[in-house]
Every structure is written in structure tokens, then in C-alpha cells.
CSV table of C-alpha atoms in Angstrom, one decimal:
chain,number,residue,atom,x,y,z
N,1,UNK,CA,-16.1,-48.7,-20.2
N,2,UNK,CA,-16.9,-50.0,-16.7
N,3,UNK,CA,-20.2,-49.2,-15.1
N,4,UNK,CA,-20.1,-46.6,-12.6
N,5,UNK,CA,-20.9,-47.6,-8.9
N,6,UNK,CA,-23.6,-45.0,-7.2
N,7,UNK,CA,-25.0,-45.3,-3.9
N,8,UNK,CA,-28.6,-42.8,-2.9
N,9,UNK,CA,-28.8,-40.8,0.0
N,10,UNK,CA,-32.1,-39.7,1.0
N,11,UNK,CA,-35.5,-41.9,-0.3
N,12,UNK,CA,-38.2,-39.4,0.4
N,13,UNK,CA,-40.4,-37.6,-1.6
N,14,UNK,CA,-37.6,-37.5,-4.9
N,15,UNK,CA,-36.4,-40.2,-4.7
N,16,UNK,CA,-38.3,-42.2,-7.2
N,17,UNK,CA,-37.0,-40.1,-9.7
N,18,UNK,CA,-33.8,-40.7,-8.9
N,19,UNK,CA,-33.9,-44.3,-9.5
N,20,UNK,CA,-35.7,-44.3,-12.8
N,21,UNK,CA,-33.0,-42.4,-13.8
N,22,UNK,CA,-30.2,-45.1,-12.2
N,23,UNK,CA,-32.7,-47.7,-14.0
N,24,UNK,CA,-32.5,-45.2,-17.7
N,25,UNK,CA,-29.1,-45.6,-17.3
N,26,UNK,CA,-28.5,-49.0,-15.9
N,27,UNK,CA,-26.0,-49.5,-18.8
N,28,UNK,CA,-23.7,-47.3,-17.2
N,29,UNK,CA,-24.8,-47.2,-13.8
N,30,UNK,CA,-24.9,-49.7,-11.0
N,31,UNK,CA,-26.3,-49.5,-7.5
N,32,UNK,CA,-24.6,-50.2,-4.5
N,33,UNK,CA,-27.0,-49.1,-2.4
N,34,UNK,CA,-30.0,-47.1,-0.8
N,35,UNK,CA,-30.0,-45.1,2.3
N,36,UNK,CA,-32.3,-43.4,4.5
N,37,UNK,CA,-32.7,-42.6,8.3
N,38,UNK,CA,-35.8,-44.2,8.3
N,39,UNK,CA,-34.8,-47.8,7.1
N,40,UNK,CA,-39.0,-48.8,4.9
N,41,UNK,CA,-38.2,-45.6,3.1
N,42,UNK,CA,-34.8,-46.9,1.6
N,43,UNK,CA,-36.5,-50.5,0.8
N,44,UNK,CA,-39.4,-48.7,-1.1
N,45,UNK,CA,-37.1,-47.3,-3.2
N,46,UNK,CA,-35.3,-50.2,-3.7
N,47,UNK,CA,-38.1,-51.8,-4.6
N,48,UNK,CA,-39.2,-49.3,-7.0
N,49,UNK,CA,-35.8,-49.7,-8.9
N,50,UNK,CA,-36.0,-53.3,-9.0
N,51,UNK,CA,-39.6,-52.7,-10.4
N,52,UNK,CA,-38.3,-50.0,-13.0
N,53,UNK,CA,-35.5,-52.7,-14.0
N,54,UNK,CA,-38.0,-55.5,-14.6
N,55,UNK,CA,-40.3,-52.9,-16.9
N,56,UNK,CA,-37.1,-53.3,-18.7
N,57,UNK,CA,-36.7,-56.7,-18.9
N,58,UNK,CA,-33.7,-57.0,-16.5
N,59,UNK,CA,-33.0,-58.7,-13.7
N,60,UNK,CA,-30.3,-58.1,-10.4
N,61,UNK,CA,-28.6,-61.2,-9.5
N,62,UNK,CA,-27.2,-59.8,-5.9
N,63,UNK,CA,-29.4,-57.8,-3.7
N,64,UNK,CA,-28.8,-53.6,-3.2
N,65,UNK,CA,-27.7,-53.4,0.1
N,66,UNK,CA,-30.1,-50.6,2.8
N,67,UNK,CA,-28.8,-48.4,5.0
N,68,UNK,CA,-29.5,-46.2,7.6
N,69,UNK,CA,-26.1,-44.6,8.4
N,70,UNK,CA,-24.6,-43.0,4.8
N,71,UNK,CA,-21.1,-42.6,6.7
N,72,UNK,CA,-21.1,-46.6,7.4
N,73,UNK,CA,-22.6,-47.2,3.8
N,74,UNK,CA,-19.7,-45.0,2.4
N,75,UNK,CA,-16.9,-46.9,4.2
N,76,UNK,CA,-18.6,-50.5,3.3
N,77,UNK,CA,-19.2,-49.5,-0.2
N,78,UNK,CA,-16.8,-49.0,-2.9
N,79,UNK,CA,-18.8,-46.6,-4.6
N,80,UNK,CA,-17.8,-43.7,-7.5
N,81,UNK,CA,-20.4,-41.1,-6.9
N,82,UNK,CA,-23.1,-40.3,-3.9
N,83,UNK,CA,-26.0,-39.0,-4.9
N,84,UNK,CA,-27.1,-37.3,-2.1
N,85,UNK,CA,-31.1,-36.2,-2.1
N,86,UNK,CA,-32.2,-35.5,2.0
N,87,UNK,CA,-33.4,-32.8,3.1
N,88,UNK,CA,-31.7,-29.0,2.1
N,89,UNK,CA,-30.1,-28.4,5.8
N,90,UNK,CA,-28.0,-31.5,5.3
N,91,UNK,CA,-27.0,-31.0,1.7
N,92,UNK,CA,-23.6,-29.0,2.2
N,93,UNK,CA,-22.8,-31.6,5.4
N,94,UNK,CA,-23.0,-34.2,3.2
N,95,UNK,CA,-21.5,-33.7,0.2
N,96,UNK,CA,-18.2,-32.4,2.1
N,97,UNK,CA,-18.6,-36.0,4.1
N,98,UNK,CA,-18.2,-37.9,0.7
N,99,UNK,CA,-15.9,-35.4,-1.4
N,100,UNK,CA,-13.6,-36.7,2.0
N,101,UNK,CA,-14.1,-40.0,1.0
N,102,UNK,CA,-13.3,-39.1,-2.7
N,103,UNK,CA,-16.3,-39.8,-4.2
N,104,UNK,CA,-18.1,-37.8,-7.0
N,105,UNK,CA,-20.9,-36.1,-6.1
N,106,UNK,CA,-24.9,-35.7,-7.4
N,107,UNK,CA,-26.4,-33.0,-4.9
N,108,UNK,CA,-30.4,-32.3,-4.9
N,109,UNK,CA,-31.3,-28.6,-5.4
N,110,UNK,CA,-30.7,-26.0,-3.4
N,111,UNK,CA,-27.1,-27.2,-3.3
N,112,UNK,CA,-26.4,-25.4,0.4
N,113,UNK,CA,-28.3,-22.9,2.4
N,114,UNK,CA,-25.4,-20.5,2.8
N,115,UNK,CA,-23.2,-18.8,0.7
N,116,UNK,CA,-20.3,-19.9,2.7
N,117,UNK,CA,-21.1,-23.6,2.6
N,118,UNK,CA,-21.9,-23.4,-0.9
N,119,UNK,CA,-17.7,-21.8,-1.3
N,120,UNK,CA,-16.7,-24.7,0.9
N,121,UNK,CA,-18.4,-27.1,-1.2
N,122,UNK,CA,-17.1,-26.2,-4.3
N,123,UNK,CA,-13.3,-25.6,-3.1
N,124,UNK,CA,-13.5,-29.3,-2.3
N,125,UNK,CA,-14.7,-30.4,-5.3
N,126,UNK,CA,-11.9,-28.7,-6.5
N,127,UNK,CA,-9.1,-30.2,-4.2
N,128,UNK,CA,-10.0,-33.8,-4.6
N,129,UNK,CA,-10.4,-33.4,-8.2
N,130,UNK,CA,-13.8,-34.5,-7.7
N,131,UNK,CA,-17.2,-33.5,-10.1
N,132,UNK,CA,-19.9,-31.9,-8.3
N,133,UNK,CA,-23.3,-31.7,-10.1
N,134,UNK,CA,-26.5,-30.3,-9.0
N,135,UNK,CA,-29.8,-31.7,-9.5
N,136,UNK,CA,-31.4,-28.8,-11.2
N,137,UNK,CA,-32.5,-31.8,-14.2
N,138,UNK,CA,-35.0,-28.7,-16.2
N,139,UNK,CA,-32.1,-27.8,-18.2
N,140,UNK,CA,-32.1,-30.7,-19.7
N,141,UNK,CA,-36.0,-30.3,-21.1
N,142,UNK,CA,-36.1,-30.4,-24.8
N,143,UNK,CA,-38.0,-26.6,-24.9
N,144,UNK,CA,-34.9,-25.3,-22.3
N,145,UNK,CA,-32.3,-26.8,-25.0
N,146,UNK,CA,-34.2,-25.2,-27.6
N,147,UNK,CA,-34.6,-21.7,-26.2
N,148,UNK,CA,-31.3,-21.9,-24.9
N,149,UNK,CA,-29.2,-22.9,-28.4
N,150,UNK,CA,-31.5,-20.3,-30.3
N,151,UNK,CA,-30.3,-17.3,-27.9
N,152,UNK,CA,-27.4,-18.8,-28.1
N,153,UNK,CA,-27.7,-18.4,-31.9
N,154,UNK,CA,-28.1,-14.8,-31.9
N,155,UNK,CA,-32.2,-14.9,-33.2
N,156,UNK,CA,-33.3,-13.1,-30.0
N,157,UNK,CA,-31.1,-10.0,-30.3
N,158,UNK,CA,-30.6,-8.5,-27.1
N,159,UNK,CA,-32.4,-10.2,-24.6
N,160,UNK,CA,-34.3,-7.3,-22.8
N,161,UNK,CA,-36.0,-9.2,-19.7
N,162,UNK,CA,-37.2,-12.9,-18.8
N,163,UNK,CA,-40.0,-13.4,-16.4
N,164,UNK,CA,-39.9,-16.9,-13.9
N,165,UNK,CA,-43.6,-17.6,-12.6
N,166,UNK,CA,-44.0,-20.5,-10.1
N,167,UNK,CA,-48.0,-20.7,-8.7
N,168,UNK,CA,-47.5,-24.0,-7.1
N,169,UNK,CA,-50.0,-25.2,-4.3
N,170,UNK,CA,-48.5,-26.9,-1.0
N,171,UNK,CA,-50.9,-27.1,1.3
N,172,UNK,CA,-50.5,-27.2,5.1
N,173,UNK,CA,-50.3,-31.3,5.0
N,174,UNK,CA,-47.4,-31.3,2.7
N,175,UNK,CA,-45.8,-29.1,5.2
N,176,UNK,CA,-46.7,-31.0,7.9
N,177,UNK,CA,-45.1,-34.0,6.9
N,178,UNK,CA,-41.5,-33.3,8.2
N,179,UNK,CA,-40.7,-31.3,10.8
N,180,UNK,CA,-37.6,-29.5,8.6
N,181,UNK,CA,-39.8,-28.4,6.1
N,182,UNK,CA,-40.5,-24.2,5.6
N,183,UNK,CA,-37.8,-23.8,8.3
N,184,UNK,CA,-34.9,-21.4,8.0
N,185,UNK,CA,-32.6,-23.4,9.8
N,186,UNK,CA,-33.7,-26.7,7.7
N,187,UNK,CA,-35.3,-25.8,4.0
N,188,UNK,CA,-36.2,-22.0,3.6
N,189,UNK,CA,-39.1,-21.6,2.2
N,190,UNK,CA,-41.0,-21.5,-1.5
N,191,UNK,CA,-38.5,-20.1,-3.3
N,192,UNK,CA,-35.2,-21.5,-1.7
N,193,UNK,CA,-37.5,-25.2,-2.2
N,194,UNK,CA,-40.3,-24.8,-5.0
N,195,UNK,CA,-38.9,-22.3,-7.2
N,196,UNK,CA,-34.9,-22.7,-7.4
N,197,UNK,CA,-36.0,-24.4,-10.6
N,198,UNK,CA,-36.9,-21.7,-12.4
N,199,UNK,CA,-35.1,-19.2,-10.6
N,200,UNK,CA,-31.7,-21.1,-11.9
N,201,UNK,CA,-33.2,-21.3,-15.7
N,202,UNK,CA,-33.9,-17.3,-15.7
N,203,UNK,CA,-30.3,-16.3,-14.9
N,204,UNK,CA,-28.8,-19.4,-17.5
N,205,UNK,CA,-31.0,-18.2,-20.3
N,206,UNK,CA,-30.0,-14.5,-19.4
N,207,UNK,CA,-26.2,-15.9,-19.2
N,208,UNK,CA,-24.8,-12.5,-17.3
N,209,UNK,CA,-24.0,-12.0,-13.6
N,210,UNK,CA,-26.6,-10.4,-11.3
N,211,UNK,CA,-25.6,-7.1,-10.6
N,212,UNK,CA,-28.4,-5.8,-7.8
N,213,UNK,CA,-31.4,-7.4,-6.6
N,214,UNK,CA,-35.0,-6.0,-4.7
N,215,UNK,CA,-37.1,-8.5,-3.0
N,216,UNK,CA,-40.2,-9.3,-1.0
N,217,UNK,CA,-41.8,-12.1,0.9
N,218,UNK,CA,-44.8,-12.8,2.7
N,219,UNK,CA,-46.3,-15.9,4.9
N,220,UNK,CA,-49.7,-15.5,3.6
N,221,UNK,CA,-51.3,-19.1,4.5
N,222,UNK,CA,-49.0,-21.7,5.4
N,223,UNK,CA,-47.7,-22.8,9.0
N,224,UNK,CA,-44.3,-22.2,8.4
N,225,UNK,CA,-41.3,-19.9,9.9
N,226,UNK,CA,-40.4,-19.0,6.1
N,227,UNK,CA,-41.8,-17.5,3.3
N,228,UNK,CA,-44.9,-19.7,1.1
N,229,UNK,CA,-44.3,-16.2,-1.3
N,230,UNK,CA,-41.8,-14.0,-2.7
N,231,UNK,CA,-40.7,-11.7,-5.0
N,232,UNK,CA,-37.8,-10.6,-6.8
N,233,UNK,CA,-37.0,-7.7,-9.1
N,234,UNK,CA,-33.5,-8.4,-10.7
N,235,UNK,CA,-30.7,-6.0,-13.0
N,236,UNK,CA,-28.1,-8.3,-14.4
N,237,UNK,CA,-25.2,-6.7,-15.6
N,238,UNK,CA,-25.5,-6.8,-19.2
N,239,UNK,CA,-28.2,-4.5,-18.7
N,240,UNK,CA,-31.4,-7.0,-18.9
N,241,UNK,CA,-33.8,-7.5,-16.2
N,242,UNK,CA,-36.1,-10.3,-14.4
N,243,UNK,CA,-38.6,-10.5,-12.5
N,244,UNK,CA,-39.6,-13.7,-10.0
N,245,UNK,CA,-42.7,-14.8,-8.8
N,246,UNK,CA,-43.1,-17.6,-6.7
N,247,UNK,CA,-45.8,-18.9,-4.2
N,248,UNK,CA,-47.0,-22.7,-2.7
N,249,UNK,CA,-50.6,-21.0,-1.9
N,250,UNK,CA,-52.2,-21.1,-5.2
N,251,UNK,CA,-55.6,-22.9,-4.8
N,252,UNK,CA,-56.7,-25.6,-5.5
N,253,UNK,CA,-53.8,-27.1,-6.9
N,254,UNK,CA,-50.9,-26.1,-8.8
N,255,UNK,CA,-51.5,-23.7,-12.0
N,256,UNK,CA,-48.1,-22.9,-14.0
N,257,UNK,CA,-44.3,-23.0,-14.3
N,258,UNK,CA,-43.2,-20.5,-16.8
N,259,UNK,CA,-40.5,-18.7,-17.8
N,260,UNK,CA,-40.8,-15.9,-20.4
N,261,UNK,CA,-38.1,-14.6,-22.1
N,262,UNK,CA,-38.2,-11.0,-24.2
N,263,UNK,CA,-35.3,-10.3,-26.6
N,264,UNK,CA,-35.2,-7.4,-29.4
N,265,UNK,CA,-36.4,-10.0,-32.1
N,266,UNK,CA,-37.5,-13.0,-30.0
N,267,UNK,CA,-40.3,-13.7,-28.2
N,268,UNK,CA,-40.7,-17.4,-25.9
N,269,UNK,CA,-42.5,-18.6,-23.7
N,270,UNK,CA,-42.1,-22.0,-22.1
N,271,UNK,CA,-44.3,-23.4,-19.9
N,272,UNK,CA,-46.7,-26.9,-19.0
N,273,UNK,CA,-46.0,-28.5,-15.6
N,274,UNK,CA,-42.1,-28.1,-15.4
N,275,UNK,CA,-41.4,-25.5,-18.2
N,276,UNK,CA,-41.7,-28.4,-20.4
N,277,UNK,CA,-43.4,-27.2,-23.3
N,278,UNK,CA,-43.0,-23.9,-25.5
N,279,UNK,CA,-46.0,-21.8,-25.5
N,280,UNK,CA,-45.1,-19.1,-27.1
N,281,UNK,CA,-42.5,-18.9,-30.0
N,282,UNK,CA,-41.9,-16.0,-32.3
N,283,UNK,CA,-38.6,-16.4,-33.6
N,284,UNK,CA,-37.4,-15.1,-37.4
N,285,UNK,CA,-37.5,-17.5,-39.6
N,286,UNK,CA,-38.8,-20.3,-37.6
N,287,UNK,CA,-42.6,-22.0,-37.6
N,288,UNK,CA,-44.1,-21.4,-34.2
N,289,UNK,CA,-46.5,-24.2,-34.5
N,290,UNK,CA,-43.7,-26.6,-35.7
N,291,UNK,CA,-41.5,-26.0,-32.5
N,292,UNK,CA,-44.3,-26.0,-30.5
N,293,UNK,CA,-44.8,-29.6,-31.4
N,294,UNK,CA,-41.4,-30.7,-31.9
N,295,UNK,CA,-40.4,-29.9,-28.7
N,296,UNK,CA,-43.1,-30.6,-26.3
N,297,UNK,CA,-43.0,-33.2,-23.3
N,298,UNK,CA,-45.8,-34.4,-20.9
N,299,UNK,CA,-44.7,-35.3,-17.8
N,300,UNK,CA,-47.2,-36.7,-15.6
N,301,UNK,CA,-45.5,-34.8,-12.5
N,302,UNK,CA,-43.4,-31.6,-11.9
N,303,UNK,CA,-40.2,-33.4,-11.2
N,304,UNK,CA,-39.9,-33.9,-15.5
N,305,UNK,CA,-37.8,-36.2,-17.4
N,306,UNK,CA,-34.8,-34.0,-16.6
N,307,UNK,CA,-33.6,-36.8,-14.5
N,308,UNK,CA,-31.9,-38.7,-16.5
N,309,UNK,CA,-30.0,-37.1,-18.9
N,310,UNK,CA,-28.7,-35.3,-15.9
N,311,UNK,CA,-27.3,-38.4,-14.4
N,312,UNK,CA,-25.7,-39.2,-18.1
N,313,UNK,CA,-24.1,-35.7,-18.2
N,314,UNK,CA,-22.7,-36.8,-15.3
N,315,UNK,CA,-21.5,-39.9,-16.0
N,316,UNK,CA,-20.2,-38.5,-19.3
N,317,UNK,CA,-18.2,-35.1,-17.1
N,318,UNK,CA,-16.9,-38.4,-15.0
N,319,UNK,CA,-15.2,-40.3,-17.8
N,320,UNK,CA,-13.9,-37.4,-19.7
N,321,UNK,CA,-12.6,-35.5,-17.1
N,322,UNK,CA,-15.0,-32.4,-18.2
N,323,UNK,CA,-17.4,-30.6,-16.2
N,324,UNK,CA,-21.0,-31.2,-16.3
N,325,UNK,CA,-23.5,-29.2,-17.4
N,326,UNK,CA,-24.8,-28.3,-13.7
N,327,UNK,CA,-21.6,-27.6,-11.9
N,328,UNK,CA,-21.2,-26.1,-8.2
N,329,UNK,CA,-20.2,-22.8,-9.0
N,330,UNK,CA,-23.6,-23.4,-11.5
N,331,UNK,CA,-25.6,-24.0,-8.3
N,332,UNK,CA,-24.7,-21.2,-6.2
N,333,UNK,CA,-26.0,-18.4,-8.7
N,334,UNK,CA,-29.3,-19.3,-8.2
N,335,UNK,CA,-29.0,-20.1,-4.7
N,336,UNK,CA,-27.3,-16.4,-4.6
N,337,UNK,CA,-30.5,-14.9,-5.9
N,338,UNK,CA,-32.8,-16.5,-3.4
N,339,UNK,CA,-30.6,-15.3,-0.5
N,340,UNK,CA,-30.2,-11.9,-2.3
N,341,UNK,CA,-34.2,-12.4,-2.1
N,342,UNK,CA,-34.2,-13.0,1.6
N,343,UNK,CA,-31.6,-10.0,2.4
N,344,UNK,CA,-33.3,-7.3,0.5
N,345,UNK,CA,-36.6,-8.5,1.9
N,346,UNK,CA,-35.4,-8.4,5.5
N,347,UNK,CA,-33.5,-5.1,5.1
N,348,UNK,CA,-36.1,-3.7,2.8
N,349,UNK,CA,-33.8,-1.9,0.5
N,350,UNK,CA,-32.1,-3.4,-3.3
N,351,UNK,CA,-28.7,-5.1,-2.2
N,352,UNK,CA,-25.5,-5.3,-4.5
N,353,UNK,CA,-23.8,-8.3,-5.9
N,354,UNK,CA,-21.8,-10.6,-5.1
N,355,UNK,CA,-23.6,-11.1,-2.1
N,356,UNK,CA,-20.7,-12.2,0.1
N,357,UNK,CA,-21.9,-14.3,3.4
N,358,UNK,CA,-25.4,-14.8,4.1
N,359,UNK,CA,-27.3,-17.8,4.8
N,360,UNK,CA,-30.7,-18.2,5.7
N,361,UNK,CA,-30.1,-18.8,9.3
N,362,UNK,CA,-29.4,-15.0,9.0
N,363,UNK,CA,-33.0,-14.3,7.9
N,364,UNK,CA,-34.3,-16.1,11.2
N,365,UNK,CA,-31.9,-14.5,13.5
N,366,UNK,CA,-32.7,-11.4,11.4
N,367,UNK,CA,-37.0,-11.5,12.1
N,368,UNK,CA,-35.9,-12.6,15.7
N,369,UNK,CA,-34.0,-9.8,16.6
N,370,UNK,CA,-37.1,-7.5,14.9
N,371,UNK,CA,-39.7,-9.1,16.7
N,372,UNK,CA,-38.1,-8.0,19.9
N,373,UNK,CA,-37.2,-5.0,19.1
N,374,UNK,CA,-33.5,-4.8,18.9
């Protein structure tokens, strides 16, 4: 079949991961082009593709066109799907902009920073008939696939609890880079930015609805309005538990992703940088030291290799007319736990699911209205 046209929003800090996984898929993908306010941003990532292409021993005849107004690129571009990766205030804006312009649609994680955004996105997904995929690519690592299929299986029992540790260090520089980041009105902070990750593989290996949530969250160390630590206690509704620990002040550097996962005859846990390896594995019937090795990646960075066989899920949901593997309504449940996070942390009591309307710009008004005593 024909290739399918993309054009990037956003070149910052992901983006480079982005295009290696336009350039992994550059039989099915082609590029119509990059933008970014700030216009050196959009041509280094250009240039990185192009570099990534010529690792590969190809070559692009007609030159990816830059922008720095994604409404003007969308109406000079005949493109199939917007990838849209800017920062998390303008994710929802966005992908409503191009669902308009009936386009498919790639979003980075945390898909919105509001529950009602989040609805609105998916309800026009729905309307134009349109796929909407979130960028949550750890799925997609071979130990994920493995714990998830065994589960899956039946070999773990009853899953009892899973535990999602993310001791990340971001030190005040990082934050300092962009005025949006560690604001509520803009990015939240390390759990709504670091941690969605993980947060989103807890409740898909548990598979059940969240039925009440207790959280806490602390600005221990880093110059921002929101949290660089939380905390989450979590009862699903078929009866198993999880726990979530997140933070951007480990020091020196970052120590671990992991996410541990406790069933009535199953024991896993993943870890590495980005939960890409299995640590632990005592399964029935299975060799631990043989899965171990089987299914163990080494990224040299957090972001993974989840990249790109996310973009081919999509391409694949595109053609067929299925859904993808990270769908909207996907995205909200664990953008739903973080703001069920936020809200029991602000009103310092458990609160019930579904969570209903909350966004983080509730959280700010929220510590506002405490801090003068209202």
C-alpha cells in the first residue's frame, strides 16, 4: 500500500525519537514536514532524520519542508497523520486543531491535562472517524509484552498488587530550560511528566478499573509550582492494589524504573532504564534465567525503543480500520490516576472513581485559595 504522509509538531527534547522511528519505518512512512515555534529546532531534527536515513543507505530526493505555524503547515500539507509532541499544555489544543482538519493523530504523553479535554479529545476522534494514539511507546518493550501475555495466560493467578517506582533525577537546569515546565497551568509536575510511563503500565498489567485512590505530593528541591514527588496508594476494582512512587530529586542521577507485579503464583519484576529488562521472574514452569535473557533490551536512554513499533501499530490501526494498541480512552486512565493523585493530595482524603472533571489547573487554583486562607 501507499506510504502514509506524517508531519511532526514539536522538535524539542523528544523529538529525535520521533524521527528515528519515521526513519524505522520509512517504508511506510513519509515526511511532509517538521515544525516548531522556534524555527533551528525544527531544522535539527530535520537534519537528524536525514542523518538516520543515510545510516540506512537512503537518500530524499525533495527537501522536508519547516515550519513554524502547525495550523499553516496543516493547510499547505496534505498530510494523513500529525504527530503532535510540544509541550503537555498544548496537547488537547492541538490534536482537536488537526482531528478538524481530519487528520489521524500521534499525541505525546500525558494526552491532556484535564479530564474534560481528555472526553473532548476522544469524542472527536470518534466523530471524524479518526485514530487517536498516545505515545506511551513502553508497552511495546519486549519484557512488557512478555509479562503482559503471561498474565494474560493465566500463570500469575490472581494478581494481588503491582508496585510502579520512578527515582529519576531532574535537576533545577532541566527545569529551567522552558518556562512551561513543573507548571500547573503548562506540564504538572513529576508524575503528570516523568512517571505517566509507568503509572499507565501498572493499571494495563492490572487490566481492571480504579475504583478509589489516596495520594500525596511534596516539592522537596526543585523550583517549580508542582510536585518533583508524589505518591499514590491505589484499590482497583477487582480487588488488587498498587502502589506509585515517583520523584525527579534522586541524586546524582537517575537510579530505576520498575514496575513489580505480585500474583498468587507469579512473581516479576521489570526494570533497567525504561522497564526494559526483567529482573525478577518466577513463573511455573518457565526458566528465570532464560527470560531474563531472552527478553532484555539496552537502551542507551529512557525514551527506549518503544518508538517505533508504536508508530507501526499505528500505521497498521490506520490501514485496517482497527484501533491501536494506545488508544485515547487508553490514555486517559492513567492521566485519571495522576489527577486522582493531585485531588486526594489537595483535599487530603482517598477520592472515588470515575473521577469526573478535574484538571490540574484545579490543583493551582486549589493551593491558591489555601495559601490565602479561603
Amino acid at each position: 500500500m501507499d506510504k502514509l504522509r506524517i508531519c511532526l509538531v514539536g522538535c524539542g527534547r523528544i523529538s529525535f525519537k520521533h524521527a528515528e522511528a519515521y526513519a524505522n519505518n520509512f517504508d511506510s512512512l513519509e515526511v511532509v514536514g517538521f515544525c516548531d515555534l522556534i524555527e533551528e529546532r525544527a531544522q535539527r531534527t530535520r537534519q537528524k532524520y536525514y542523518q538516520l536515513l543515510q545510516s540506512k543507505g537512503i537518500e530524499i530526493k525533495k527537501e522536508i519542508p519547516i515550519y513554524t505555524d502547525y495550523i499553516k503547515m496543516l493547510k499547505e500539507q496534505d498530510t494523513d497523520i500529525v504527530d503532535i509532541a510540544t509541550f503537555s499544555g498544548c496537547h488537547a489544543q492541538q490534536t482537536l486543531v488537526a482531528l478538524d482538519f481530519g487528520k489521524h493523530v500521534v499525541v505525546e504523553k500525558p494526552m491532556a491535562l484535564s479530564i474534560d479535554d481528555a472526553d473532548k479529545m476522544i469524542q472527536k476522534a470518534r466523530e471524524k472517524k479518526k485514530v487517536l494514539a498516545v505515545c506511551l511507546q513502553n508497552r511495546f518493550n519486549k519484557s512488557v509484552q512478555k509479562l503482559k501475555k503471561t498474565i494474560e495466560s493465566g500463570k500469575f493467578g490472581k494478581i494481588l498488587y503491582g508496585v510502579a517506582n520512578i527515582r529519576w533525577n531532574r535537576n533545577n537546569e532541566y527545569y529551567k530550560q522552558d518556562a512551561w515546565r513543573g507548571t500547573w497551568e503548562q506540564d504538572g509536575g513529576a508524575l503528570m511528566n516523568q512517571c505517566t510511563h509507568n503509572i499507565d503500565l501498572l493499571q494495563w498489567i492490572i487490566d481492571s478499573d480504579v475504583d478509589e485512590i489516596y495520594g500525596d505530593i511534596e516539592t522537596f528541591l526543585r523550583p517549580i509550582e508542582a510536585e518533583d514527588t508524589g505518591f499514590a496508594l491505589l484499590r482497583f476494582k477487582n480487588g488488587a492494589r498498587g502502589i506509585i512512587e515517583g520523584t525527579t530529586c534522586v541524586w546524582p542521577s537517575n537510579l530505576e524504573e520498575t514496575l513489580s507485579i505480585f500474583g498468587e503464583t507469579g512473581t516479576a519484576v521489570l526494570g533497567g532504564t525504561s522497564v526494559n529488562k526483567i529482573v525478577v521472574w518466577r513463573v511455573p514452569e518457565e526458566d528465570e534465567k532464560e527470560v531474563i535473557e531472552k527478553f532484555a533490551e539496552n537502551p542507551d536512554n529512557v525514551y527506549g525503543f518503544g518508538h517505533t513499533p508504536l508508530f507501526r501499530d499505528v500505521i497498521e490501526a490506520i490501514k485496517s480500520g482497527h484501533d491501536p494498541l494506545v488508544t485515547g480512552e487508553q490514555g486517559k486512565r492513567s492521566l485519571e490516576i495522576i489527577l486522582g493523585t493531585y485531588k486526594s493530595a489537595i483535599e487530603k482524603k482517598p477520592v472515588k472513581f470515575p473521577l469526573g472533571s478535574f484538571s490540574t489547573l484545579d490543583v493551582k487554583k486549589e493551593y491558591e485559595r489555601q495559601r490565602l486562607g479561603k
